[in-house]
XYZ file of C-alpha atoms in Angstrom:
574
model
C 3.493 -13.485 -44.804
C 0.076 -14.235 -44.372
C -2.384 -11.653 -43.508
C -4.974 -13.111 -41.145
C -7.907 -11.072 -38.819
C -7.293 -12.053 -35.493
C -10.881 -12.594 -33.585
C -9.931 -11.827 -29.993
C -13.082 -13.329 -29.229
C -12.081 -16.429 -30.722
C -8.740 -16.383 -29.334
C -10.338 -15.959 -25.372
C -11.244 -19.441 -26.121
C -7.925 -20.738 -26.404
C -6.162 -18.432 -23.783
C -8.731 -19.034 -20.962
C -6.647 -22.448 -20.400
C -7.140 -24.062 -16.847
C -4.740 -21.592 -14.295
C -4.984 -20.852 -10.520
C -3.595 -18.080 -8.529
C -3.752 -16.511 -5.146
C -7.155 -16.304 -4.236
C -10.545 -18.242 -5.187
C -11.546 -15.108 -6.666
C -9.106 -15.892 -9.955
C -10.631 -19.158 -10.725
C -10.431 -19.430 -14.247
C -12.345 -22.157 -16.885
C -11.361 -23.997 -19.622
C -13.311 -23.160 -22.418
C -11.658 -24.600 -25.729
C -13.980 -24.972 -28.970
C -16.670 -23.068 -27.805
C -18.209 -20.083 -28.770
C -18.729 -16.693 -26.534
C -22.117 -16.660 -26.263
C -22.348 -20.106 -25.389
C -19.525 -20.476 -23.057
C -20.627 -17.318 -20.904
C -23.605 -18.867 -19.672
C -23.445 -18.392 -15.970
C -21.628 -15.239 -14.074
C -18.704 -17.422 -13.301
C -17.895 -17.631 -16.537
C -17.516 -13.889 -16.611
C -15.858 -13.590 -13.977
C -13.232 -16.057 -14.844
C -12.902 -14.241 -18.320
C -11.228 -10.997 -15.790
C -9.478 -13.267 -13.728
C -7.507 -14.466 -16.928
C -6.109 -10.552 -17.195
C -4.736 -10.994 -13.875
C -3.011 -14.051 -14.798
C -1.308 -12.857 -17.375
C 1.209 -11.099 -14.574
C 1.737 -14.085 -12.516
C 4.899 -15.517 -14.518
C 7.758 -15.225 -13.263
C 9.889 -14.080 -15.970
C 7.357 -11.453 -16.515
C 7.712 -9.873 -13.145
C 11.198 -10.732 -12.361
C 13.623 -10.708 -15.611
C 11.433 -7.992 -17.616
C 9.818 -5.593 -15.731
C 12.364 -5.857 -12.226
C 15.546 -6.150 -13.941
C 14.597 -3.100 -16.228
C 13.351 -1.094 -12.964
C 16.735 -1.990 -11.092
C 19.133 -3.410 -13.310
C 19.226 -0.219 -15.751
C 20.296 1.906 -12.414
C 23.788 0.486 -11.239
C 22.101 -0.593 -8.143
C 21.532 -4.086 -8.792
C 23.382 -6.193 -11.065
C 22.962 -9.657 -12.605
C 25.071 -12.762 -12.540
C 24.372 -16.044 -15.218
C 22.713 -15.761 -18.758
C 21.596 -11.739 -18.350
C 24.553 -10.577 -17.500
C 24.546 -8.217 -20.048
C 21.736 -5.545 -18.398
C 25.146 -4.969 -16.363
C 26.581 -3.033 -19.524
C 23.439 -2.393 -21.411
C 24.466 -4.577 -24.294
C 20.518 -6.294 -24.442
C 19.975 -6.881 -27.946
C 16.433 -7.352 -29.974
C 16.876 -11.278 -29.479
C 16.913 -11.103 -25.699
C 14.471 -13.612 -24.424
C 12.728 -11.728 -21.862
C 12.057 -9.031 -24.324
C 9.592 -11.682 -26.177
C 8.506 -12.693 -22.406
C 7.659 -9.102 -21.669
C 5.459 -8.872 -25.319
C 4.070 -12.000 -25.098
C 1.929 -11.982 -22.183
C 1.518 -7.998 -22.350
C -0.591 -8.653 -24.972
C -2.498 -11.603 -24.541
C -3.493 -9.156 -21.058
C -4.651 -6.810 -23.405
C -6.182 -8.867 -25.910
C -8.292 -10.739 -22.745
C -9.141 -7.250 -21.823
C -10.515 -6.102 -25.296
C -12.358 -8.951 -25.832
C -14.061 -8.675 -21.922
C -15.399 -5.572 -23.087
C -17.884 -6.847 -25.435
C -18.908 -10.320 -23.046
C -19.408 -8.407 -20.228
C -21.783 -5.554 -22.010
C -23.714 -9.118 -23.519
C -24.073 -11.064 -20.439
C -25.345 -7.446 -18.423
C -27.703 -7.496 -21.105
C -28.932 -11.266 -21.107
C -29.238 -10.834 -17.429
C -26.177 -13.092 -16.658
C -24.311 -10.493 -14.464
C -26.119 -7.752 -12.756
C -25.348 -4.493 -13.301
C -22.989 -4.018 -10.736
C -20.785 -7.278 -11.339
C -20.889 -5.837 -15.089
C -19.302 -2.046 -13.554
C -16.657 -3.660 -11.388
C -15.416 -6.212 -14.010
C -15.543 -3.759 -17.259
C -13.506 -1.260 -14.474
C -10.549 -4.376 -13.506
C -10.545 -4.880 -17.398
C -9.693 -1.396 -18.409
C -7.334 -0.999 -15.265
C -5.029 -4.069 -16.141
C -5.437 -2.945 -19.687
C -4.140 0.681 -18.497
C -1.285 -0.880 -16.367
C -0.221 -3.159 -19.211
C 0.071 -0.095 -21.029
C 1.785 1.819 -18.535
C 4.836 -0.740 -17.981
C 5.042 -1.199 -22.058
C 5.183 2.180 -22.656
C 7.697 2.957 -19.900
C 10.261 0.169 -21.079
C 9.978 0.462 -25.027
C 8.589 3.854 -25.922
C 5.306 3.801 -28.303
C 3.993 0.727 -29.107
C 0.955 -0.693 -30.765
C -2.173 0.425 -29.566
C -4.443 -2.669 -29.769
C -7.931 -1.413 -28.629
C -10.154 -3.524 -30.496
C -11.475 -7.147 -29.948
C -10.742 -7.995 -33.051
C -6.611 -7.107 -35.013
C -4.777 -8.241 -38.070
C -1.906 -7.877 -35.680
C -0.157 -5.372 -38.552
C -0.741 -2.335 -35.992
C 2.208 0.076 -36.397
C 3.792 1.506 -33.100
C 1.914 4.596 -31.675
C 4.054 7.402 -29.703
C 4.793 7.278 -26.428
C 2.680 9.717 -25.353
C -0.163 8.819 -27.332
C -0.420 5.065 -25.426
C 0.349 7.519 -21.883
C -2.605 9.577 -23.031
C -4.360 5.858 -23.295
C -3.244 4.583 -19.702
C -4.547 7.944 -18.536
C -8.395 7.476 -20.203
C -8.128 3.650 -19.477
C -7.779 4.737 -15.767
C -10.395 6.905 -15.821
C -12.762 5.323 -16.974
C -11.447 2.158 -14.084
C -12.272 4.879 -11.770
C -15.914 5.522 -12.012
C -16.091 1.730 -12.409
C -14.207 0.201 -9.366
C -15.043 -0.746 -6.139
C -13.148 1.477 -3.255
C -10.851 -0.499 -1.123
C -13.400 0.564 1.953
C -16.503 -1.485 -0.102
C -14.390 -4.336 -1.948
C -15.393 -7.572 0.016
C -12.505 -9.426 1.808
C -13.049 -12.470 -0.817
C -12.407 -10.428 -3.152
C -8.908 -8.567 -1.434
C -6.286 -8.155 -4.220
C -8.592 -6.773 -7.081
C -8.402 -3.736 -8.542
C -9.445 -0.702 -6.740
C -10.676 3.057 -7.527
C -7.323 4.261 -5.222
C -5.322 1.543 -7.701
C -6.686 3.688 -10.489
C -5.985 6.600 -9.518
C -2.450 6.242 -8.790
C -1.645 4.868 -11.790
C -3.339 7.669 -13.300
C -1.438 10.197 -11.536
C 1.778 8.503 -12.101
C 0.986 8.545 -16.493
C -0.088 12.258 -15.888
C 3.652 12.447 -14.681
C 4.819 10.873 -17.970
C 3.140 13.485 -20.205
C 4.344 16.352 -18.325
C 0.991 16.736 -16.891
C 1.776 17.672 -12.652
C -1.561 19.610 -12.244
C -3.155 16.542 -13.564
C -1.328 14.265 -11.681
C -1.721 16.218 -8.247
C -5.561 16.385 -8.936
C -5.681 12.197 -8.766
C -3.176 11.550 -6.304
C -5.199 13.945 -3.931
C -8.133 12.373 -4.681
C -9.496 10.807 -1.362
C -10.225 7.462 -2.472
C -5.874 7.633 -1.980
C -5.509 10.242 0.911
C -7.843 8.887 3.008
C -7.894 5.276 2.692
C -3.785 4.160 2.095
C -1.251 5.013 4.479
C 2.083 4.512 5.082
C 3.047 1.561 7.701
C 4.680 3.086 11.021
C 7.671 0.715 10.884
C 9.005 0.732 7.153
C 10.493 -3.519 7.758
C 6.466 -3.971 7.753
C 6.228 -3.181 4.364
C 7.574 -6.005 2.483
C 7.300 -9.184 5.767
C 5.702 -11.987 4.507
C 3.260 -11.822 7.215
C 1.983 -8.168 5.884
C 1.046 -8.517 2.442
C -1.823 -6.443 1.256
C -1.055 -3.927 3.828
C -2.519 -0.703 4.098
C -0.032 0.936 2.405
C 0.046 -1.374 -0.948
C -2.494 0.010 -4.029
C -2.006 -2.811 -6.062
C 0.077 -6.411 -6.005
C 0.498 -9.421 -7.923
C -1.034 -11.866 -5.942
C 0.312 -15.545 -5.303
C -0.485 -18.691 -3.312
C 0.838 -22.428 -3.236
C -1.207 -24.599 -4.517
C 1.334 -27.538 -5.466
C 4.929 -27.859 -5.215
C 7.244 -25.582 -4.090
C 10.184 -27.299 -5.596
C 11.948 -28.794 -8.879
C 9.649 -31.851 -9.220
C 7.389 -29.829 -11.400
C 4.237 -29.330 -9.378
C 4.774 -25.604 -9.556
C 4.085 -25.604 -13.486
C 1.188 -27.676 -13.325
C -1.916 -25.549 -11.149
C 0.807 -24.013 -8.557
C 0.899 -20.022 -8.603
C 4.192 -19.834 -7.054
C 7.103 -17.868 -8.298
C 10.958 -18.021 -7.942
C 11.000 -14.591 -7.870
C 12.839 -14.290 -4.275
C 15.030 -16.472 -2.956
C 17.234 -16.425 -6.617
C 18.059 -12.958 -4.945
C 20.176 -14.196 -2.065
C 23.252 -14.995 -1.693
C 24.859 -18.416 -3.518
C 26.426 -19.733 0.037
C 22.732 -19.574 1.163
C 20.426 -21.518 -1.683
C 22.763 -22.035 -4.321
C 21.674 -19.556 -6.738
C 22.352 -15.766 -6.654
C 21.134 -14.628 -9.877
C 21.265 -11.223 -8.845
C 23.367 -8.897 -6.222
C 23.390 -5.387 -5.037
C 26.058 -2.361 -5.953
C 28.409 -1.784 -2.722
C 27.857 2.033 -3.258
C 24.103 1.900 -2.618
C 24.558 0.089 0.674
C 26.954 3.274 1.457
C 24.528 5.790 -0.115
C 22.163 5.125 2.666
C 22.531 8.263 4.904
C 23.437 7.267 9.064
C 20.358 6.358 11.031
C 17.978 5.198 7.419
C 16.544 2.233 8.669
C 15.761 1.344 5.330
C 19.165 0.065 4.818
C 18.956 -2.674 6.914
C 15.457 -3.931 4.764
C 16.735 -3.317 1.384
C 20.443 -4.093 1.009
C 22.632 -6.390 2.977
C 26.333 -7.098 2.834
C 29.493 -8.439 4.758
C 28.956 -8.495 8.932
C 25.304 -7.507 8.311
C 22.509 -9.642 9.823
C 19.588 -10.019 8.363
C 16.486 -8.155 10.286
C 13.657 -9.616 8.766
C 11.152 -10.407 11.859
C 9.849 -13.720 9.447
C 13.435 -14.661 9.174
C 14.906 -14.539 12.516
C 11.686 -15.991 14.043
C 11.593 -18.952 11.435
C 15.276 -19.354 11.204
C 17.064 -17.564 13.746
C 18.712 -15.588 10.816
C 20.901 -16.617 8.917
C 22.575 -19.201 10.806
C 19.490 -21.773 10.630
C 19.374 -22.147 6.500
C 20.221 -25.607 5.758
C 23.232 -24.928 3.518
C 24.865 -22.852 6.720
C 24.256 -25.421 9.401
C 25.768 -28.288 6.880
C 28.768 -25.972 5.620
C 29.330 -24.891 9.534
C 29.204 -28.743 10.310
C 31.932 -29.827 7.642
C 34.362 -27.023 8.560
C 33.756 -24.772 5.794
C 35.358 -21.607 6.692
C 32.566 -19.301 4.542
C 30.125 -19.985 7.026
C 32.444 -19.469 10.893
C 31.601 -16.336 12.223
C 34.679 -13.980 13.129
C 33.952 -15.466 16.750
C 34.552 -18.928 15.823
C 30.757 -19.981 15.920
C 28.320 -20.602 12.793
C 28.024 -17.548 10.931
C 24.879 -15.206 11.336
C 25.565 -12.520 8.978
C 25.986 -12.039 5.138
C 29.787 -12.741 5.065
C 32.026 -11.252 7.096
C 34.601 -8.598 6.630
C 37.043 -10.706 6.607
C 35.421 -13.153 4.657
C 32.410 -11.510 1.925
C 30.279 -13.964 0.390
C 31.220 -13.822 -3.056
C 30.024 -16.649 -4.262
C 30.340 -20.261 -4.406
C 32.822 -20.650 -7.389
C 34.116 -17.864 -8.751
C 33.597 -14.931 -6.544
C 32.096 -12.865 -9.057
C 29.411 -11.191 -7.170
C 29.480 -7.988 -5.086
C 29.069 -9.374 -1.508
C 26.135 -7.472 -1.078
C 22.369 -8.626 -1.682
C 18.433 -7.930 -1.768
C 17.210 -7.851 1.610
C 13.659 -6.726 -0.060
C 13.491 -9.680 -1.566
C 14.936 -12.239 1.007
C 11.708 -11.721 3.157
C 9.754 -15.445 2.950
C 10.839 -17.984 5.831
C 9.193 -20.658 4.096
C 11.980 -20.799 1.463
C 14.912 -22.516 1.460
C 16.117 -22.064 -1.975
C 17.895 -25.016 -3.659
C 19.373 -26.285 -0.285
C 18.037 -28.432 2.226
C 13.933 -29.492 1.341
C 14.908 -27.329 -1.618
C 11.607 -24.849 -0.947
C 12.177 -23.043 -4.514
C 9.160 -20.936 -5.687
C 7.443 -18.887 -3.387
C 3.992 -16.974 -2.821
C 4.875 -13.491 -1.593
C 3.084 -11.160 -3.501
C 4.432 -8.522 -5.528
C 3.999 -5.157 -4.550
C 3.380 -3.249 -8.335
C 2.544 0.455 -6.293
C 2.614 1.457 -3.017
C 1.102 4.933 -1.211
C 5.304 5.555 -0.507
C 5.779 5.999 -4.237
C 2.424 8.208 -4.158
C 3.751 10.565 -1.785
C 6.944 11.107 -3.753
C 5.292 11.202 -6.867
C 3.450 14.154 -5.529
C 6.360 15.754 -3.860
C 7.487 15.719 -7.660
C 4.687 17.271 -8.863
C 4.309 19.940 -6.551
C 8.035 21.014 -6.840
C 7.576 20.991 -10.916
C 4.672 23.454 -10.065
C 5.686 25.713 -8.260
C 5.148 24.499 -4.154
C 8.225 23.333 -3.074
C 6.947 23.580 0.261
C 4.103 21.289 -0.156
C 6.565 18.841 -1.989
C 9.238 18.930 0.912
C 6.397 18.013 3.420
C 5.710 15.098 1.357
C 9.155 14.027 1.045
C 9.518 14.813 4.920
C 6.478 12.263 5.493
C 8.413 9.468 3.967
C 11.609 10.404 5.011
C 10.898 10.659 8.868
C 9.122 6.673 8.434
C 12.307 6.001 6.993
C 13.801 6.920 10.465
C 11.510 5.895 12.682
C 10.218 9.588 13.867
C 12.093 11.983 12.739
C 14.504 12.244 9.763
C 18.027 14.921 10.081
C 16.775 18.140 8.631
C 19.804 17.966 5.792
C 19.381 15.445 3.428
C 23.114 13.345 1.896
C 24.153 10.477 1.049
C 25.773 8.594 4.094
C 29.200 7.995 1.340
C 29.490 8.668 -2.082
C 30.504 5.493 -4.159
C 34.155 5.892 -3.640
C 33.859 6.444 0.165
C 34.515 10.001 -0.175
C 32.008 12.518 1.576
C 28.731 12.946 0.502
C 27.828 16.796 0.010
C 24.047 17.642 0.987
C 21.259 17.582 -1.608
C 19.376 20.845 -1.727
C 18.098 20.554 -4.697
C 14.550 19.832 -4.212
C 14.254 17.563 -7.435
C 17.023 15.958 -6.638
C 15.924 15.386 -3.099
C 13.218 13.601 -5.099
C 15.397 11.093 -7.249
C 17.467 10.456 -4.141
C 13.987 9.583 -2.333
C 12.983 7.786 -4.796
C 15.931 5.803 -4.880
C 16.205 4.642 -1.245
C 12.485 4.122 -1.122
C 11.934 2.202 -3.774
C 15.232 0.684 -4.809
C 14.761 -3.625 -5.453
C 10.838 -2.940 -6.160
C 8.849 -2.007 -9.645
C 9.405 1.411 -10.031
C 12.991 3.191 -9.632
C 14.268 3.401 -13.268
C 10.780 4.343 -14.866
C 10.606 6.593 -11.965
C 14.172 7.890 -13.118
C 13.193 7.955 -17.110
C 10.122 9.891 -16.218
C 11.904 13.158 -15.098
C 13.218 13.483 -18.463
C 15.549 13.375 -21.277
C 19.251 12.461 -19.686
C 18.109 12.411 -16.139
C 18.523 8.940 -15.450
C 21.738 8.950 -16.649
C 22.798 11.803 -14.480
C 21.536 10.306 -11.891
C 23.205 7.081 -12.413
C 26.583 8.713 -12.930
C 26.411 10.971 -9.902
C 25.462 7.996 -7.964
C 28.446 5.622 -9.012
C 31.076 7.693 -11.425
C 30.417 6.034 -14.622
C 32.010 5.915 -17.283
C 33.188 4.083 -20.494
C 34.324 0.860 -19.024
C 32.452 -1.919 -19.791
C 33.743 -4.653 -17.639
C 33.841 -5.439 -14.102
C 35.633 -2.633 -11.674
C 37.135 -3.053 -8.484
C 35.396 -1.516 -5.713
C 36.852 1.607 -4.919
C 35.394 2.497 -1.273
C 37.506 1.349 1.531
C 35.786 -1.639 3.267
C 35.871 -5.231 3.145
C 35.361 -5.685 -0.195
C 38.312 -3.649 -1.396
C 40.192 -5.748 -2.250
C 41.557 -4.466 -5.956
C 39.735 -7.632 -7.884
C 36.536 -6.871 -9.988
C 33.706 -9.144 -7.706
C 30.967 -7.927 -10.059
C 30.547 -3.812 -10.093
C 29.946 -2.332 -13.357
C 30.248 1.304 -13.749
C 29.134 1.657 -17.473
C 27.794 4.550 -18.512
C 23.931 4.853 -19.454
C 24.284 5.232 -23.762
C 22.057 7.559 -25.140
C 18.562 5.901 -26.315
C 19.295 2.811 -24.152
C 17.069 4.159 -21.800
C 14.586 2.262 -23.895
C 14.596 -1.331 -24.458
C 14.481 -2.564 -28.257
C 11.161 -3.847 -29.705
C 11.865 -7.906 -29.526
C 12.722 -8.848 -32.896
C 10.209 -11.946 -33.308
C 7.585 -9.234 -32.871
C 9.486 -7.472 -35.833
C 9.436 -10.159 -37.547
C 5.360 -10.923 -36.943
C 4.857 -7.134 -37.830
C 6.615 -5.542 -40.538
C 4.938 -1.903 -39.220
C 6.705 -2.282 -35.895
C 9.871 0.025 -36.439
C 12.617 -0.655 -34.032
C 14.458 2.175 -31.488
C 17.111 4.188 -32.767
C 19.533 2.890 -30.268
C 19.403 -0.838 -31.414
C 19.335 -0.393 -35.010
């Protein structure tokens, strides 16, 4: 193989390829054959150099098939149905195509972000950017570097450290907590650099902030065992004093609330083309398919992925989180968008039409056009082979403007995608304090969230509403555990639950996991086995494999092996 030194400086030239996104504020600029100093002649230019960081996260595959299937898939909670169907058993192998995906446009983020580094310092210097543009942009550049770092590290283990603005792109893999110990000073240095979210002008909304910073911060502290570090930047005030969480927890996710005062950071979208097949969406449109190929196959025709029965039981009696994260057979859909758009379910396209020709998956129990997710008498498995769960994503099923591929066929969407949230702050620091010694102060936190979760105020003992099987749920006194369990109904069909789960430590996620749905070494489909209307005794799409040991860690994509003969692959997949 030829050995060839990489100028990222050079290579900004090719990557900064005409792309829009949500907001005028990531206008980018084609630049091809020309050099840096003469293509950053004006501060646009600069500024469009950082907006082509942020674009790096708005693909689809990026966001939805590497870094949510890892953060749900790997737990049981969520499973997949089509060409990925084997997260369900943890049989992804080094070929996997996301895994490549999830590389890729990592790093060409990070390679935008080294080479911003040296532009911006030259154009502050030639006068082109003040010194204040120069601040805020070098601070977005090492945050999305940090945060690129952050997700790699959490889903592979070490890898490369690529600092420089120039590589031979022969860099061996560092450690895991040597990049962590890089997300950490990346972040840092973001937070002397960033604007607050009380100072950063409304054109600008859905940049990088000094709260942004110091959450992720907090949350790599976790990841190197570091709690008094962590609790010093998630009580930092830029945090406590300027996010919150929403009263009503529904709020969170609507369509109508993105960019809410309780979101640090989220990958921003807008339509700005096509919203269907016909190809406008590849050509200028940041749009993403990211939602509607959550819902159910009698709804848009997809239903690429599907919830676990046992986490809609798992939801304790009066969580009115259920009802906006997982819905299944004889459940309506409570989305305020929806019903106002649609009526619920019952006004989708594919619903009125299969009500109209007499299909029976879509009359109600009473005889009229159905309004729920199924019925108990009649689950929506599926179109054509029944082989999903019944039960789907109500996070994601939260845009009325789709239609999935049904009716106007309104595809790919533009609701933002929420990356960290101040509910995953509080928890984080509930952890924290309970690994150092104030269980107390982390209880309180967890309280906080918990009574949101119930609109006032949450039962004093803490359970499961059912265990998996339908048996009784004992209560959780365990404060960590209280944690995991918190983390799991807050933040289940979002970004963080699994690397949340990974974080706690060697064999924890795999606890967790089996306490949650009795795994074990079966590798196929299982019946459910909780009385209800899906027990039926036929496998409709619940795995209960075990977590292996190491495949906690996804394997180093084998094209990047085969680029880098220093990359050494994890134990697991070798």
């Amino acid at each position: 193989m030829n050995k060839k030194n990489i100028s990222l400086i050079a290579l900004v030239a090719v990557l900064l390829i005409p792309l829009s996104c949500k907001k005028s504020f990531l206008t980018q600029t084609n630049t091809f054959s020309s050099t840096a100093g003469a293509t950053f002649q004006k501060s646009s230019d600069v500024v469009a150099l950082v907006n082509s960081i942020y674009d790096s996260y708005q693909n689809s595959d990026l966001l939805k098939k590497s870094i949510w299937y890892y953060a749900n898939f790997q737990t049981h909670d969520w499973f997949n149905y089509g060409a990925d169907i084997v997260w369900n058993n943890y049989q992804i192998n080094s070929d996997f195509g996301a895994l490549s995906t999830f590389w890729n446009n990592a790093y060409i983020g990070i390679a935008r972000a080294n080479a911003a580094f040296g532009i911006i310092a030259d154009a502050k210097a030639r006068g082109i950017v003040t010194p204040a543009l120069a601040d805020r942009l070098t601070g977005e550049a090492y945050f999305l570097r940090g945060m690129t770092y952050y997700y790699l590290a959490g889903s592979f283990g070490g890898v490369p450290l690529e600092l420089s603005a120039t590589t031979n792109g022969l860099t061996p893999r560092s450690s895991q907590d040597d990049v962590f110990k890089q997300v950490v000073a990346d972040m840092q240095q973001a937070e002397q650099l960033l604007l607050s979210k009380t100072t950063l002008p409304s054109t600008d909304l859905g940049r990088a902030t000094k709260g942004a910073a110091y959450g992720f911060e907090g949350a790599a502290q976790m990841w190197l065992g570091n709690y008094a570090g962590a609790l010093t930047a998630f009580n930092n005030p830029e945090l406590t004093n300027n996010y919150h969480l929403l009263p009503n927890f529904m709020d969170v996710h609507e369509f109508d609330h993105q960019n809410n005062d309780e979101s640090l950071f989220e990958i921003q979208f807008d339509v700005q083309g096509s919203q269907s097949w016909d190809g406008g969406w590849q050509n200028g449109g940041e749009v993403a398919w990211i939602d509607d190929f959550s819902w159910p196959e009698e709804v848009d025709n997809f239903g690429y992925d599907y919830g676990n029965p046992g986490l809609w039981l798992s939801y304790q009696p009066g969580d009115l989180r259920k009802g906006g994260t997982i819905i299944g057979p004889g459940d309506a859909i409570v989305s305020p968008g929806i019903v106002a758009k649609w009526g619920g379910i019952k006004g989708y396209p594919e619903v009125v039409s299969g009500f109209t020709n007499g299909d029976p998956r879509y009359i109600g129990d009473d005889g009229k056009i159905i309004n729920t997710c199924g019925t108990a008498t009649k689950p929506w498995y599926g179109v054509s082979d029944q082989k999903r769960s019944g039960y789907y994503c109500a996070k994601k099923w939260r845009d009325p403007n789709l239609t999935g591929n049904s009716g106007s066929q309104v595809i790919f969407g533009s609701q933002n995608q929420i990356l960290l949230r101040y509910a995953e702050i509080l928890l984080d620091r509930a952890e924290c304090k309970i690994r150092t010694g104030d269980v107390a102060g982390g209880l309180a936190d967890i309280k906080t969230v918990r009574d949101r979760a119930w609109g006032g105020t949450a039962p004093a003992t803490m359970q499961d509403g059912a265990k998996y099987d339908g048996t009784a749920a004992a209560p959780i006194t365990d404060p960590l555990q209280m944690v995991l369990s918190e983390y799991r109904h807050e933040l289940t069909g979002e970004y963080s639950l699994f690397y949340d789960l990974r974080r706690a430590g060697p064999g924890v996620a795999a606890a967790f996991i089996h306490e949650a749905y009795g795994t074990d070494a079966t590798s196929t489909p299982q019946p459910n086995p909780a009385p209800g209307p899906t027990h039926d005794g036929q496998p409709h799409g619940v795995w209960r494999t075990a977590l292996p040991d190491g495949r906690d860690l996804l394997p180093i994509p084998q094209a990047a092996i085969g680029l880098n003969p220093n990359l050494t692959q994890n134990p697991a997949y070798r």
